[in-house]
mmCIF file of C-alpha atoms in Angstrom:
data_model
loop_
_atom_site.group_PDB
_atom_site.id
_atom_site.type_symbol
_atom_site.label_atom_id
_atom_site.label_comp_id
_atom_site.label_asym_id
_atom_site.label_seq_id
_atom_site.Cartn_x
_atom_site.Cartn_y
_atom_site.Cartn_z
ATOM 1 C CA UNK E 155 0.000 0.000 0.000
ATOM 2 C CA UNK E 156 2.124 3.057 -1.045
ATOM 3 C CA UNK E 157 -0.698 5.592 0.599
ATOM 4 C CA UNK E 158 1.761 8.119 2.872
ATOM 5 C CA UNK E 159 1.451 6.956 6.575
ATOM 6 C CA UNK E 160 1.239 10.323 8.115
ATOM 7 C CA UNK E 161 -1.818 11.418 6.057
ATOM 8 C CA UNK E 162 -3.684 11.660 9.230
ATOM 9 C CA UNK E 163 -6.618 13.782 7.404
ATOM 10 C CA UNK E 164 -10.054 11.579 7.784
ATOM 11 C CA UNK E 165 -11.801 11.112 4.237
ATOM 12 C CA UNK E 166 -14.611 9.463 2.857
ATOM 13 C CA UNK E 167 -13.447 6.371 0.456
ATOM 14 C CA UNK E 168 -15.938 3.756 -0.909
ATOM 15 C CA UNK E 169 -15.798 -0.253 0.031
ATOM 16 C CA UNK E 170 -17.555 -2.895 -2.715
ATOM 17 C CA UNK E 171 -19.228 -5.531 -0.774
ATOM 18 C CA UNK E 172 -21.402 -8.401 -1.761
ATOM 19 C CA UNK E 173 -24.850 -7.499 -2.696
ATOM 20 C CA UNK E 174 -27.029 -7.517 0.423
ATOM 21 C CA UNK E 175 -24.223 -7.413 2.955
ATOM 22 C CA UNK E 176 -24.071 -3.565 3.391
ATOM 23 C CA UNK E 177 -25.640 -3.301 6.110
ATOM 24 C CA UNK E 178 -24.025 -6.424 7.860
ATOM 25 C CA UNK E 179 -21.084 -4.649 6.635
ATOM 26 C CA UNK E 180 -21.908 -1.883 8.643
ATOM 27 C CA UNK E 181 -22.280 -3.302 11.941
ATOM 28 C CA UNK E 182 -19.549 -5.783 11.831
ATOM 29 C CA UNK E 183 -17.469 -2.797 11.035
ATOM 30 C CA UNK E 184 -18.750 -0.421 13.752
ATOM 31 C CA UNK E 185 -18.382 -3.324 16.162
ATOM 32 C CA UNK E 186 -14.381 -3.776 15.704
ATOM 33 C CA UNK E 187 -13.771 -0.214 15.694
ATOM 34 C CA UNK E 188 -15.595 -0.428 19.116
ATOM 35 C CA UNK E 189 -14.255 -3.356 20.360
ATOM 36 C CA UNK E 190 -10.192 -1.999 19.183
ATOM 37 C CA UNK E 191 -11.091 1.341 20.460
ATOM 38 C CA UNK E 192 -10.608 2.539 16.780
ATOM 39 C CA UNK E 193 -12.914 5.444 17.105
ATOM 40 C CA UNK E 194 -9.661 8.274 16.260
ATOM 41 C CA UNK E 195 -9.492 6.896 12.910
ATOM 42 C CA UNK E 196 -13.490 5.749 11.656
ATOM 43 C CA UNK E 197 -15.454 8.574 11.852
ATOM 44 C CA UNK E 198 -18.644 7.865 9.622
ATOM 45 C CA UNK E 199 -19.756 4.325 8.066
ATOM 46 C CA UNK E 200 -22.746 5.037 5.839
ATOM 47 C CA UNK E 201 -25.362 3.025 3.659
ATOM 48 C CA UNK E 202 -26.804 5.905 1.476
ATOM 49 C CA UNK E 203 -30.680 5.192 1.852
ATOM 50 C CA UNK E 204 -32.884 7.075 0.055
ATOM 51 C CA UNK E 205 -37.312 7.292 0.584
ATOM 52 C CA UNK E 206 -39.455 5.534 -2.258
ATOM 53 C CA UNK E 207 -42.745 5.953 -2.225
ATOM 54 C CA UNK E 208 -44.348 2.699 -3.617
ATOM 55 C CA UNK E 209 -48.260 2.891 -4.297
ATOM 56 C CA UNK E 210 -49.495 -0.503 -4.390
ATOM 57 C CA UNK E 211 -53.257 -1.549 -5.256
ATOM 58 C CA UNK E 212 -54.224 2.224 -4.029
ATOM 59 C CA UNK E 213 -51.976 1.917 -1.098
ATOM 60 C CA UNK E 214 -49.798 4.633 -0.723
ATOM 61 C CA UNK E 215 -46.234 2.944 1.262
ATOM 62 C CA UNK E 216 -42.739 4.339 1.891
ATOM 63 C CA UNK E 217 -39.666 2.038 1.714
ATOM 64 C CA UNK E 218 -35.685 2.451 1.984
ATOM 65 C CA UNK E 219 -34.126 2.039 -1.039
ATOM 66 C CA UNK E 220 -30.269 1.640 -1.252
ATOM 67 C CA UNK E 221 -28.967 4.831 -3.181
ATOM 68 C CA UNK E 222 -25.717 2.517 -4.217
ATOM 69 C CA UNK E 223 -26.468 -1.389 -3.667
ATOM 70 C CA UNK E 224 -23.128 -2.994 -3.302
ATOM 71 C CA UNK E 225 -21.666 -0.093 -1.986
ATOM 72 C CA UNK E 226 -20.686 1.353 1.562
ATOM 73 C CA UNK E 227 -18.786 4.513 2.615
ATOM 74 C CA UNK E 228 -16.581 5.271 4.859
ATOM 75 C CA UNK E 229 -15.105 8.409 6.537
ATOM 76 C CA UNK E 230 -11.571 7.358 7.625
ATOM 77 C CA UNK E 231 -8.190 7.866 8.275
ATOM 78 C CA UNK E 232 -6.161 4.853 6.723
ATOM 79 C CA UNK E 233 -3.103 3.077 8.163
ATOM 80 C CA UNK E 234 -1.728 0.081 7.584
ATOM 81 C CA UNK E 235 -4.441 -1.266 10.214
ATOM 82 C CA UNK E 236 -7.143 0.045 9.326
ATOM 83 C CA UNK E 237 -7.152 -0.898 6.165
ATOM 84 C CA UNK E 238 -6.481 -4.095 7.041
ATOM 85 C CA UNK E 239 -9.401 -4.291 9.214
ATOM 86 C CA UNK E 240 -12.338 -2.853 6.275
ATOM 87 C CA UNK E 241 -10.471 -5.194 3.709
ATOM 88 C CA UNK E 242 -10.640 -8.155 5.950
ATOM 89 C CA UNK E 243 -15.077 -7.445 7.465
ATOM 90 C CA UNK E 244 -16.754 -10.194 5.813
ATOM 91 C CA UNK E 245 -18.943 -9.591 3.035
ATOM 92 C CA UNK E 246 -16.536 -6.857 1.727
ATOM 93 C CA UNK E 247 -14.439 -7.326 -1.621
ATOM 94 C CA UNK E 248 -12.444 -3.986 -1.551
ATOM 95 C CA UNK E 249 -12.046 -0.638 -1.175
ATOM 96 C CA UNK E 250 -12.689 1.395 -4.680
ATOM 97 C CA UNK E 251 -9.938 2.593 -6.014
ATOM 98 C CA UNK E 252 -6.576 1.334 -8.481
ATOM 99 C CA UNK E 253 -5.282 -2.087 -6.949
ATOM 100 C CA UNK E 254 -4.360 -1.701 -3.257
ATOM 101 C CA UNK E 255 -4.826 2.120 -3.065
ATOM 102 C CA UNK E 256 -7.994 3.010 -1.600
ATOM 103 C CA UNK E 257 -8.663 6.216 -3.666
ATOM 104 C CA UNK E 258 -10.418 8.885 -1.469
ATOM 105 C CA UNK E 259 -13.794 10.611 -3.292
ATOM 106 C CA UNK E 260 -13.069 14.093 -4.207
ATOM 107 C CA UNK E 261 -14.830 16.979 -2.345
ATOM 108 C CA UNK E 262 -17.428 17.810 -5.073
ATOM 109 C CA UNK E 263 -18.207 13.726 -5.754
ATOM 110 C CA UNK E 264 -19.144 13.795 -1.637
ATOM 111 C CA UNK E 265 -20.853 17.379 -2.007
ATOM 112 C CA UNK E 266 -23.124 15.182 -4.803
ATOM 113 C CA UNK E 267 -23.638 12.974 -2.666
ATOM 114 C CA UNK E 268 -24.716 15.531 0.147
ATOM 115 C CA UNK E 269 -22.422 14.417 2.792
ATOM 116 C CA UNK E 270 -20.275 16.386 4.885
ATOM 117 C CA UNK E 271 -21.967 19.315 4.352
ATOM 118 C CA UNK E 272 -24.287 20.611 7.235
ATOM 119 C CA UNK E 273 -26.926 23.004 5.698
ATOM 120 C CA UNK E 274 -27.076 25.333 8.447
ATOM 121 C CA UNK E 275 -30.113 28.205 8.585
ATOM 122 C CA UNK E 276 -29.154 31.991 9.792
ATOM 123 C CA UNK E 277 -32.088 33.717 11.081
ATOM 124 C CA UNK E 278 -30.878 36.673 8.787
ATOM 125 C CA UNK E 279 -30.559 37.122 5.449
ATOM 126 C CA UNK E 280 -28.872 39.686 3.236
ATOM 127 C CA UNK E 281 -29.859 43.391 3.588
ATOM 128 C CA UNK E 282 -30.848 42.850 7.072
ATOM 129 C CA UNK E 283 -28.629 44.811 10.081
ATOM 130 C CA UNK E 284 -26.737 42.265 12.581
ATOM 131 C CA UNK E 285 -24.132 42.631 15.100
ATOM 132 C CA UNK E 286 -21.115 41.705 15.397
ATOM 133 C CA UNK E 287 -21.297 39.390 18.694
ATOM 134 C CA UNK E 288 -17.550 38.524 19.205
ATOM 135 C CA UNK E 289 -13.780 38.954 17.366
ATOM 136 C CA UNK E 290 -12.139 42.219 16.461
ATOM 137 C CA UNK E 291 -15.248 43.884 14.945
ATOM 138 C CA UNK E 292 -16.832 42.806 18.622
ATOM 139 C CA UNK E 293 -20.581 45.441 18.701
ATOM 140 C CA UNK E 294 -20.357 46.787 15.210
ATOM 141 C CA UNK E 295 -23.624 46.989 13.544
ATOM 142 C CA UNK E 296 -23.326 46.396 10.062
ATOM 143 C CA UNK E 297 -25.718 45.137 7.199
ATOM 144 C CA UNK E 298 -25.473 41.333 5.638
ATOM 145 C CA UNK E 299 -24.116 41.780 2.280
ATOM 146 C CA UNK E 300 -23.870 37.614 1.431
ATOM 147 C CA UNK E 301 -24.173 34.766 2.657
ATOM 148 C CA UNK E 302 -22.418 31.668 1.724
ATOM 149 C CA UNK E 303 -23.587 28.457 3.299
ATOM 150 C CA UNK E 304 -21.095 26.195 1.757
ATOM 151 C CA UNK E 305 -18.097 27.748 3.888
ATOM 152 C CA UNK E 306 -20.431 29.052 6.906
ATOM 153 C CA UNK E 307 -19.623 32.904 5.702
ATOM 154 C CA UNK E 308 -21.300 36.052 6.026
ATOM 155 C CA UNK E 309 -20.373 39.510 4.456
ATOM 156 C CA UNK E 310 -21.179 42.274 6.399
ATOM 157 C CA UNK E 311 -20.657 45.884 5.533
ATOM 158 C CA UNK E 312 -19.420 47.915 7.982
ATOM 159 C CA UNK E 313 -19.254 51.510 8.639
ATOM 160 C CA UNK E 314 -15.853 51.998 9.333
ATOM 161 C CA UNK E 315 -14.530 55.815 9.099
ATOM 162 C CA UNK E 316 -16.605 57.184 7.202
ATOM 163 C CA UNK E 317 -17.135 54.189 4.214
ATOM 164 C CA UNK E 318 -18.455 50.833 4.314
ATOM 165 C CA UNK E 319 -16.218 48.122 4.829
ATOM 166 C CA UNK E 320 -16.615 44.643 3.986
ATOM 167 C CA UNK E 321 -15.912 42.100 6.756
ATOM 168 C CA UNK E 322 -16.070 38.318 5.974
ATOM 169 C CA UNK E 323 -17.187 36.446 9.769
ATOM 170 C CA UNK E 324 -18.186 32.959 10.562
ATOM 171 C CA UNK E 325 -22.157 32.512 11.097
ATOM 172 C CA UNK E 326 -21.474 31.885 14.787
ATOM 173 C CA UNK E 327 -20.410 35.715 15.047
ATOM 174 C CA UNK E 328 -23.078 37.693 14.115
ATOM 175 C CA UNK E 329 -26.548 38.085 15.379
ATOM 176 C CA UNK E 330 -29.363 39.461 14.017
ATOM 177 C CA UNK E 331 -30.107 42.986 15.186
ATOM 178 C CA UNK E 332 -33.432 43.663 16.673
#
């Protein structure tokens, strides 16, 4: 496995498993990580499931449908070992990826896929006046300018000596004025 030891950064990589085993997948998995206190290096094991609505003689009824059959992911940090222990779970065949290498999905693939990305509401949106509730600009009133929820940002103009001034803060720092 020529993957660099001291990558240390957890990311999501995909592991083929026999059809139907997924979920036994799953919980074998979670239950060695528990047992060798692996919990610093598995972060997430996930079965996308997705609602389908079936309507059967006039019978409206919801199942779970397996977004990828065949398929698990995983959010991990990969050593030696723990590699070793995913490729070794029964009912698993291999990570995804070129021969040994498990080959980590790229940021937009798991953005597709809706993971990792908490959609977080503001209570304000732009044009409205907020303050500034901690950091240098600590009590500054200013007015939302954007918002972007992929990297938890808001703008906020600023009166600043006389001109507005644009200040990028993290959602957590700004309230909405009353």
């Amino acid at each position: 496995m020529s993957q660099e030891k001291n990558d240390l950064k957890p990311r999501w990589y995909v592991v083929h498993t026999y059809s139907g085993y997924e979920n036994k997948v799953k919980t074998d998995l979670e239950k060695t990580v528990k047992n060798r206190e692996l919990e610093d290096y598995f972060f997430e094991i996930v079965v996308p499931m997705e609602e389908q609505i079936e309507i059967k003689d006039g019978k409206k009824k919801t199942n779970l449908k397996k977004v990828f059959p065949g398929y698990v992911l995983i959010k991990m940090i990969v050593t030696e070992a723990t590699w070793y222990i995913v490729r070794n779970t029964r009912g698993v065949t291999g990570f995804v990826g070129s021969g040994t290498d498990p080959i980590p999905l790229t940021e937009a693939e798991i953005r597709q896929m809706g993971f990792d990305i908490p959609n977080v509401n503001v209570d304000y949106a732009v044009g409205d006046s907020v303050t500034i509730i901690n950091g240098s600009f600590e009590n500054f009133v200013g007015t939302v300018q954007e918002i972007n929820k992929e990297k938890h940002k808001v703008k906020v103009l600023v009166s600043m000596f006389g001109r507005e001034t644009p200040i990028e803060l993290d959602f957590a720092q700004v309230q909405k004025t009353v």
